[in-house]
């Protein structure tokens, strides 16, 4: 009972504070631990399902980072490519919010492409869409249409290696 109370408190108070402070890794760790404490069976089933769908996450992320970096370099675009697996709690929340099944969740893997100039964002988008087949209904241009809070970035979801769906966010360092 005490663990459940602390876990709910963590999800409602401490994880959002960590997010606002820009401590993403701590936030995701707190969310996943609270999720594990509150719903251990759901967590285990969900973890197995995600592993079955993605496979060896580290090698997949490394492969995509390397291939994307190489393609961008060949086009003369200086970029940093960083990939990660989305945390289980945020995927679980997304599924509940949108009433989705796991195969319908598009962004189990996320990648950030950081470039130096604004036009490189759009050039990088072209390179990525040439490499990976884009899912057309899952593209957002928050550079041309920034969010209310000023957030700017290009978001696209593509079908990556072995049919895995990957989300790519492209932005400049200033963004």
JSON list of C-alpha atoms in Angstrom, two decimals:
[
{"chain": "A", "resi": 1, "resn": "UNK", "atom": "CA", "xyz": [0.00, 0.00, 0.00]},
{"chain": "A", "resi": 2, "resn": "UNK", "atom": "CA", "xyz": [2.86, 2.37, 0.86]},
{"chain": "A", "resi": 3, "resn": "UNK", "atom": "CA", "xyz": [4.63, 1.56, -2.44]},
{"chain": "A", "resi": 4, "resn": "UNK", "atom": "CA", "xyz": [1.44, 2.25, -4.36]},
{"chain": "A", "resi": 5, "resn": "UNK", "atom": "CA", "xyz": [1.01, 5.63, -2.65]},
{"chain": "A", "resi": 6, "resn": "UNK", "atom": "CA", "xyz": [4.63, 6.60, -3.34]},
{"chain": "A", "resi": 7, "resn": "UNK", "atom": "CA", "xyz": [4.36, 5.41, -6.94]},
{"chain": "A", "resi": 8, "resn": "UNK", "atom": "CA", "xyz": [1.22, 7.46, -7.60]},
{"chain": "A", "resi": 9, "resn": "UNK", "atom": "CA", "xyz": [2.88, 10.47, -5.96]},
{"chain": "A", "resi": 10, "resn": "UNK", "atom": "CA", "xyz": [5.92, 9.95, -8.17]},
{"chain": "A", "resi": 11, "resn": "UNK", "atom": "CA", "xyz": [3.80, 9.87, -11.33]},
{"chain": "A", "resi": 12, "resn": "UNK", "atom": "CA", "xyz": [1.72, 12.89, -10.34]},
{"chain": "A", "resi": 13, "resn": "UNK", "atom": "CA", "xyz": [4.38, 15.13, -8.76]},
{"chain": "A", "resi": 14, "resn": "UNK", "atom": "CA", "xyz": [8.04, 14.13, -9.08]},
{"chain": "A", "resi": 15, "resn": "UNK", "atom": "CA", "xyz": [8.15, 12.91, -12.69]},
{"chain": "A", "resi": 16, "resn": "UNK", "atom": "CA", "xyz": [6.49, 16.09, -14.02]},
{"chain": "A", "resi": 17, "resn": "UNK", "atom": "CA", "xyz": [8.93, 18.20, -11.98]},
{"chain": "A", "resi": 18, "resn": "UNK", "atom": "CA", "xyz": [11.86, 16.28, -13.47]},
{"chain": "A", "resi": 19, "resn": "UNK", "atom": "CA", "xyz": [10.41, 16.87, -16.96]},
{"chain": "A", "resi": 20, "resn": "UNK", "atom": "CA", "xyz": [10.09, 20.61, -16.33]},
{"chain": "A", "resi": 21, "resn": "UNK", "atom": "CA", "xyz": [13.66, 20.73, -15.05]},
{"chain": "A", "resi": 22, "resn": "UNK", "atom": "CA", "xyz": [14.82, 19.03, -18.26]},
{"chain": "A", "resi": 23, "resn": "UNK", "atom": "CA", "xyz": [15.97, 15.84, -16.54]},
{"chain": "A", "resi": 24, "resn": "UNK", "atom": "CA", "xyz": [14.44, 13.44, -19.05]},
{"chain": "A", "resi": 25, "resn": "UNK", "atom": "CA", "xyz": [16.36, 10.33, -18.02]},
{"chain": "A", "resi": 26, "resn": "UNK", "atom": "CA", "xyz": [15.36, 10.66, -14.38]},
{"chain": "A", "resi": 27, "resn": "UNK", "atom": "CA", "xyz": [11.73, 11.29, -15.34]},
{"chain": "A", "resi": 28, "resn": "UNK", "atom": "CA", "xyz": [11.54, 8.17, -17.50]},
{"chain": "A", "resi": 29, "resn": "UNK", "atom": "CA", "xyz": [13.22, 6.04, -14.86]},
{"chain": "A", "resi": 30, "resn": "UNK", "atom": "CA", "xyz": [10.81, 7.28, -12.18]},
{"chain": "A", "resi": 31, "resn": "UNK", "atom": "CA", "xyz": [7.79, 6.65, -14.43]},
{"chain": "A", "resi": 32, "resn": "UNK", "atom": "CA", "xyz": [8.86, 3.13, -15.33]},
{"chain": "A", "resi": 33, "resn": "UNK", "atom": "CA", "xyz": [9.62, 2.21, -11.71]},
{"chain": "A", "resi": 34, "resn": "UNK", "atom": "CA", "xyz": [6.27, 3.58, -10.56]},
{"chain": "A", "resi": 35, "resn": "UNK", "atom": "CA", "xyz": [4.53, 1.70, -13.39]},
{"chain": "A", "resi": 36, "resn": "UNK", "atom": "CA", "xyz": [6.31, -1.50, -12.31]},
{"chain": "A", "resi": 37, "resn": "UNK", "atom": "CA", "xyz": [5.22, -0.99, -8.67]},
{"chain": "A", "resi": 38, "resn": "UNK", "atom": "CA", "xyz": [1.61, -0.12, -9.47]},
{"chain": "A", "resi": 39, "resn": "UNK", "atom": "CA", "xyz": [0.98, -2.74, -12.16]},
{"chain": "A", "resi": 40, "resn": "UNK", "atom": "CA", "xyz": [3.71, -5.44, -12.02]},
{"chain": "A", "resi": 41, "resn": "UNK", "atom": "CA", "xyz": [1.85, -7.92, -14.25]},
{"chain": "A", "resi": 42, "resn": "UNK", "atom": "CA", "xyz": [0.93, -5.31, -16.86]},
{"chain": "A", "resi": 43, "resn": "UNK", "atom": "CA", "xyz": [4.51, -4.07, -16.80]},
{"chain": "A", "resi": 44, "resn": "UNK", "atom": "CA", "xyz": [5.92, -7.58, -17.39]},
{"chain": "A", "resi": 45, "resn": "UNK", "atom": "CA", "xyz": [3.50, -8.35, -20.23]},
{"chain": "A", "resi": 46, "resn": "UNK", "atom": "CA", "xyz": [4.06, -4.96, -21.80]},
{"chain": "A", "resi": 47, "resn": "UNK", "atom": "CA", "xyz": [7.84, -5.24, -21.52]},
{"chain": "A", "resi": 48, "resn": "UNK", "atom": "CA", "xyz": [7.80, -8.67, -23.21]},
{"chain": "A", "resi": 49, "resn": "UNK", "atom": "CA", "xyz": [5.52, -7.43, -25.99]},
{"chain": "A", "resi": 50, "resn": "UNK", "atom": "CA", "xyz": [7.75, -4.42, -26.72]},
{"chain": "A", "resi": 51, "resn": "UNK", "atom": "CA", "xyz": [10.87, -6.62, -26.75]},
{"chain": "A", "resi": 52, "resn": "UNK", "atom": "CA", "xyz": [9.17, -9.06, -29.11]},
{"chain": "A", "resi": 53, "resn": "UNK", "atom": "CA", "xyz": [8.19, -6.25, -31.47]},
{"chain": "A", "resi": 54, "resn": "UNK", "atom": "CA", "xyz": [11.54, -4.43, -31.48]},
{"chain": "A", "resi": 55, "resn": "UNK", "atom": "CA", "xyz": [14.09, -7.18, -30.85]},
{"chain": "A", "resi": 56, "resn": "UNK", "atom": "CA", "xyz": [17.62, -6.20, -29.82]},
{"chain": "A", "resi": 57, "resn": "UNK", "atom": "CA", "xyz": [16.99, -2.51, -29.16]},
{"chain": "A", "resi": 58, "resn": "UNK", "atom": "CA", "xyz": [20.60, -1.36, -28.78]},
{"chain": "A", "resi": 59, "resn": "UNK", "atom": "CA", "xyz": [21.78, -2.84, -32.08]},
{"chain": "A", "resi": 60, "resn": "UNK", "atom": "CA", "xyz": [18.72, -1.53, -33.94]},
{"chain": "A", "resi": 61, "resn": "UNK", "atom": "CA", "xyz": [19.23, 1.99, -32.56]},
{"chain": "A", "resi": 62, "resn": "UNK", "atom": "CA", "xyz": [22.95, 1.90, -33.36]},
{"chain": "A", "resi": 63, "resn": "UNK", "atom": "CA", "xyz": [22.30, 0.67, -36.92]},
{"chain": "A", "resi": 64, "resn": "UNK", "atom": "CA", "xyz": [19.75, 3.42, -37.61]},
{"chain": "A", "resi": 65, "resn": "UNK", "atom": "CA", "xyz": [21.96, 6.12, -36.05]},
{"chain": "A", "resi": 66, "resn": "UNK", "atom": "CA", "xyz": [24.95, 5.05, -38.15]},
{"chain": "A", "resi": 67, "resn": "UNK", "atom": "CA", "xyz": [23.03, 4.71, -41.42]},
{"chain": "A", "resi": 68, "resn": "UNK", "atom": "CA", "xyz": [21.29, 8.05, -40.94]},
{"chain": "A", "resi": 69, "resn": "UNK", "atom": "CA", "xyz": [24.51, 9.87, -39.96]},
{"chain": "A", "resi": 70, "resn": "UNK", "atom": "CA", "xyz": [26.32, 8.45, -42.98]},
{"chain": "A", "resi": 71, "resn": "UNK", "atom": "CA", "xyz": [23.53, 9.43, -45.40]},
{"chain": "A", "resi": 72, "resn": "UNK", "atom": "CA", "xyz": [23.39, 12.96, -43.97]},
{"chain": "A", "resi": 73, "resn": "UNK", "atom": "CA", "xyz": [27.20, 13.32, -44.21]},
{"chain": "A", "resi": 74, "resn": "UNK", "atom": "CA", "xyz": [27.10, 12.20, -47.86]},
{"chain": "A", "resi": 75, "resn": "UNK", "atom": "CA", "xyz": [24.65, 15.02, -48.57]},
{"chain": "A", "resi": 76, "resn": "UNK", "atom": "CA", "xyz": [26.91, 17.53, -46.81]},
{"chain": "A", "resi": 77, "resn": "UNK", "atom": "CA", "xyz": [24.63, 17.96, -43.81]},
{"chain": "A", "resi": 78, "resn": "UNK", "atom": "CA", "xyz": [26.43, 18.14, -40.49]},
{"chain": "A", "resi": 79, "resn": "UNK", "atom": "CA", "xyz": [24.15, 16.48, -37.96]},
{"chain": "A", "resi": 80, "resn": "UNK", "atom": "CA", "xyz": [24.06, 14.66, -34.66]},
{"chain": "A", "resi": 81, "resn": "UNK", "atom": "CA", "xyz": [21.74, 11.64, -34.61]},
{"chain": "A", "resi": 82, "resn": "UNK", "atom": "CA", "xyz": [20.63, 10.28, -31.25]},
{"chain": "A", "resi": 83, "resn": "UNK", "atom": "CA", "xyz": [18.23, 7.37, -30.83]},
{"chain": "A", "resi": 84, "resn": "UNK", "atom": "CA", "xyz": [16.36, 5.93, -27.90]},
{"chain": "A", "resi": 85, "resn": "UNK", "atom": "CA", "xyz": [13.62, 3.50, -27.02]},
{"chain": "A", "resi": 86, "resn": "UNK", "atom": "CA", "xyz": [10.51, 5.18, -25.69]},
{"chain": "A", "resi": 87, "resn": "UNK", "atom": "CA", "xyz": [9.91, 4.38, -22.04]},
{"chain": "A", "resi": 88, "resn": "UNK", "atom": "CA", "xyz": [7.26, 1.80, -21.20]},
{"chain": "A", "resi": 89, "resn": "UNK", "atom": "CA", "xyz": [5.08, 4.07, -19.09]},
{"chain": "A", "resi": 90, "resn": "UNK", "atom": "CA", "xyz": [4.73, 6.74, -21.78]},
{"chain": "A", "resi": 91, "resn": "UNK", "atom": "CA", "xyz": [3.88, 4.07, -24.37]},
{"chain": "A", "resi": 92, "resn": "UNK", "atom": "CA", "xyz": [1.35, 2.56, -21.98]},
{"chain": "A", "resi": 93, "resn": "UNK", "atom": "CA", "xyz": [-0.22, 5.97, -21.34]},
{"chain": "A", "resi": 94, "resn": "UNK", "atom": "CA", "xyz": [-0.40, 6.69, -25.07]},
{"chain": "A", "resi": 95, "resn": "UNK", "atom": "CA", "xyz": [-2.13, 3.36, -25.68]},
{"chain": "A", "resi": 96, "resn": "UNK", "atom": "CA", "xyz": [-4.68, 4.05, -22.93]},
{"chain": "A", "resi": 97, "resn": "UNK", "atom": "CA", "xyz": [-5.30, 7.65, -24.02]},
{"chain": "A", "resi": 98, "resn": "UNK", "atom": "CA", "xyz": [-5.81, 6.80, -27.69]},
{"chain": "A", "resi": 99, "resn": "UNK", "atom": "CA", "xyz": [-7.26, 3.31, -27.15]},
{"chain": "A", "resi": 100, "resn": "UNK", "atom": "CA", "xyz": [-4.53, 1.68, -29.25]},
{"chain": "A", "resi": 101, "resn": "UNK", "atom": "CA", "xyz": [-3.08, -1.80, -29.35]},
{"chain": "A", "resi": 102, "resn": "UNK", "atom": "CA", "xyz": [0.70, -2.20, -29.22]},
{"chain": "A", "resi": 103, "resn": "UNK", "atom": "CA", "xyz": [1.08, -2.93, -32.98]},
{"chain": "A", "resi": 104, "resn": "UNK", "atom": "CA", "xyz": [-0.72, 0.37, -33.63]},
{"chain": "A", "resi": 105, "resn": "UNK", "atom": "CA", "xyz": [1.78, 2.41, -31.59]},
{"chain": "A", "resi": 106, "resn": "UNK", "atom": "CA", "xyz": [4.04, 3.95, -34.18]},
{"chain": "A", "resi": 107, "resn": "UNK", "atom": "CA", "xyz": [6.89, 5.34, -32.17]},
{"chain": "A", "resi": 108, "resn": "UNK", "atom": "CA", "xyz": [8.55, 2.65, -30.08]},
{"chain": "A", "resi": 109, "resn": "UNK", "atom": "CA", "xyz": [11.89, 4.01, -31.24]},
{"chain": "A", "resi": 110, "resn": "UNK", "atom": "CA", "xyz": [12.60, 7.73, -31.40]},
{"chain": "A", "resi": 111, "resn": "UNK", "atom": "CA", "xyz": [15.47, 9.58, -33.06]},
{"chain": "A", "resi": 112, "resn": "UNK", "atom": "CA", "xyz": [16.56, 13.20, -32.87]},
{"chain": "A", "resi": 113, "resn": "UNK", "atom": "CA", "xyz": [18.51, 14.74, -35.70]},
{"chain": "A", "resi": 114, "resn": "UNK", "atom": "CA", "xyz": [20.19, 17.97, -34.64]},
{"chain": "A", "resi": 115, "resn": "UNK", "atom": "CA", "xyz": [21.46, 20.20, -37.45]},
{"chain": "A", "resi": 116, "resn": "UNK", "atom": "CA", "xyz": [23.07, 23.65, -37.48]},
{"chain": "A", "resi": 117, "resn": "UNK", "atom": "CA", "xyz": [20.87, 25.63, -39.91]},
{"chain": "A", "resi": 118, "resn": "UNK", "atom": "CA", "xyz": [17.15, 25.89, -40.54]},
{"chain": "A", "resi": 119, "resn": "UNK", "atom": "CA", "xyz": [17.34, 24.79, -44.20]},
{"chain": "A", "resi": 120, "resn": "UNK", "atom": "CA", "xyz": [19.30, 21.72, -43.09]},
{"chain": "A", "resi": 121, "resn": "UNK", "atom": "CA", "xyz": [16.16, 20.59, -41.23]},
{"chain": "A", "resi": 122, "resn": "UNK", "atom": "CA", "xyz": [14.24, 20.30, -44.48]},
{"chain": "A", "resi": 123, "resn": "UNK", "atom": "CA", "xyz": [17.22, 18.85, -46.36]},
{"chain": "A", "resi": 124, "resn": "UNK", "atom": "CA", "xyz": [17.66, 16.24, -43.60]},
{"chain": "A", "resi": 125, "resn": "UNK", "atom": "CA", "xyz": [13.95, 15.42, -43.86]},
{"chain": "A", "resi": 126, "resn": "UNK", "atom": "CA", "xyz": [14.43, 14.72, -47.57]},
{"chain": "A", "resi": 127, "resn": "UNK", "atom": "CA", "xyz": [17.37, 12.42, -46.86]},
{"chain": "A", "resi": 128, "resn": "UNK", "atom": "CA", "xyz": [15.44, 10.53, -44.18]},
{"chain": "A", "resi": 129, "resn": "UNK", "atom": "CA", "xyz": [12.38, 10.14, -46.40]},
{"chain": "A", "resi": 130, "resn": "UNK", "atom": "CA", "xyz": [14.65, 8.86, -49.16]},
{"chain": "A", "resi": 131, "resn": "UNK", "atom": "CA", "xyz": [16.18, 6.27, -46.79]},
{"chain": "A", "resi": 132, "resn": "UNK", "atom": "CA", "xyz": [13.04, 5.18, -44.95]},
{"chain": "A", "resi": 133, "resn": "UNK", "atom": "CA", "xyz": [9.50, 5.06, -46.29]},
{"chain": "A", "resi": 134, "resn": "UNK", "atom": "CA", "xyz": [7.48, 7.83, -44.58]},
{"chain": "A", "resi": 135, "resn": "UNK", "atom": "CA", "xyz": [4.05, 7.22, -43.06]},
{"chain": "A", "resi": 136, "resn": "UNK", "atom": "CA", "xyz": [2.36, 10.20, -44.73]},
{"chain": "A", "resi": 137, "resn": "UNK", "atom": "CA", "xyz": [-0.35, 10.84, -42.16]},
{"chain": "A", "resi": 138, "resn": "UNK", "atom": "CA", "xyz": [2.27, 11.01, -39.40]},
{"chain": "A", "resi": 139, "resn": "UNK", "atom": "CA", "xyz": [4.19, 14.12, -40.41]},
{"chain": "A", "resi": 140, "resn": "UNK", "atom": "CA", "xyz": [4.11, 17.43, -38.53]},
{"chain": "A", "resi": 141, "resn": "UNK", "atom": "CA", "xyz": [5.93, 20.64, -39.44]},
{"chain": "A", "resi": 142, "resn": "UNK", "atom": "CA", "xyz": [6.24, 22.55, -36.19]},
{"chain": "A", "resi": 143, "resn": "UNK", "atom": "CA", "xyz": [8.81, 24.85, -37.79]},
{"chain": "A", "resi": 144, "resn": "UNK", "atom": "CA", "xyz": [6.34, 26.40, -40.23]},
{"chain": "A", "resi": 145, "resn": "UNK", "atom": "CA", "xyz": [3.55, 26.07, -37.62]},
{"chain": "A", "resi": 146, "resn": "UNK", "atom": "CA", "xyz": [5.15, 26.30, -34.15]},
{"chain": "A", "resi": 147, "resn": "UNK", "atom": "CA", "xyz": [3.22, 25.06, -31.13]},
{"chain": "A", "resi": 148, "resn": "UNK", "atom": "CA", "xyz": [1.66, 27.66, -28.83]},
{"chain": "A", "resi": 149, "resn": "UNK", "atom": "CA", "xyz": [4.58, 27.31, -26.40]},
{"chain": "A", "resi": 150, "resn": "UNK", "atom": "CA", "xyz": [7.09, 28.13, -29.18]},
{"chain": "A", "resi": 151, "resn": "UNK", "atom": "CA", "xyz": [8.21, 24.53, -29.78]},
{"chain": "A", "resi": 152, "resn": "UNK", "atom": "CA", "xyz": [9.70, 24.04, -33.25]},
{"chain": "A", "resi": 153, "resn": "UNK", "atom": "CA", "xyz": [10.75, 20.80, -34.93]},
{"chain": "A", "resi": 154, "resn": "UNK", "atom": "CA", "xyz": [9.93, 18.52, -37.84]},
{"chain": "A", "resi": 155, "resn": "UNK", "atom": "CA", "xyz": [8.32, 15.23, -36.79]},
{"chain": "A", "resi": 156, "resn": "UNK", "atom": "CA", "xyz": [8.03, 12.29, -39.13]},
{"chain": "A", "resi": 157, "resn": "UNK", "atom": "CA", "xyz": [7.34, 8.60, -38.70]},
{"chain": "A", "resi": 158, "resn": "UNK", "atom": "CA", "xyz": [8.96, 6.20, -41.14]},
{"chain": "A", "resi": 159, "resn": "UNK", "atom": "CA", "xyz": [9.11, 2.47, -41.73]},
{"chain": "A", "resi": 160, "resn": "UNK", "atom": "CA", "xyz": [12.66, 1.59, -40.81]},
{"chain": "A", "resi": 161, "resn": "UNK", "atom": "CA", "xyz": [14.67, -1.63, -41.04]},
{"chain": "A", "resi": 162, "resn": "UNK", "atom": "CA", "xyz": [12.70, -4.86, -40.89]},
{"chain": "A", "resi": 163, "resn": "UNK", "atom": "CA", "xyz": [9.42, -2.96, -40.99]},
{"chain": "A", "resi": 164, "resn": "UNK", "atom": "CA", "xyz": [9.93, -1.28, -37.61]},
{"chain": "A", "resi": 165, "resn": "UNK", "atom": "CA", "xyz": [8.31, 2.12, -37.30]},
{"chain": "A", "resi": 166, "resn": "UNK", "atom": "CA", "xyz": [10.58, 4.89, -36.13]},
{"chain": "A", "resi": 167, "resn": "UNK", "atom": "CA", "xyz": [9.81, 8.46, -35.16]},
{"chain": "A", "resi": 168, "resn": "UNK", "atom": "CA", "xyz": [12.32, 11.11, -36.22]},
{"chain": "A", "resi": 169, "resn": "UNK", "atom": "CA", "xyz": [12.44, 14.66, -34.88]},
{"chain": "A", "resi": 170, "resn": "UNK", "atom": "CA", "xyz": [14.60, 17.11, -36.80]},
{"chain": "A", "resi": 171, "resn": "UNK", "atom": "CA", "xyz": [15.60, 20.47, -35.34]},
{"chain": "A", "resi": 172, "resn": "UNK", "atom": "CA", "xyz": [18.46, 22.93, -35.02]},
{"chain": "A", "resi": 173, "resn": "UNK", "atom": "CA", "xyz": [20.53, 23.28, -31.87]},
{"chain": "A", "resi": 174, "resn": "UNK", "atom": "CA", "xyz": [18.70, 26.54, -31.04]},
{"chain": "A", "resi": 175, "resn": "UNK", "atom": "CA", "xyz": [15.31, 24.86, -31.31]}
]
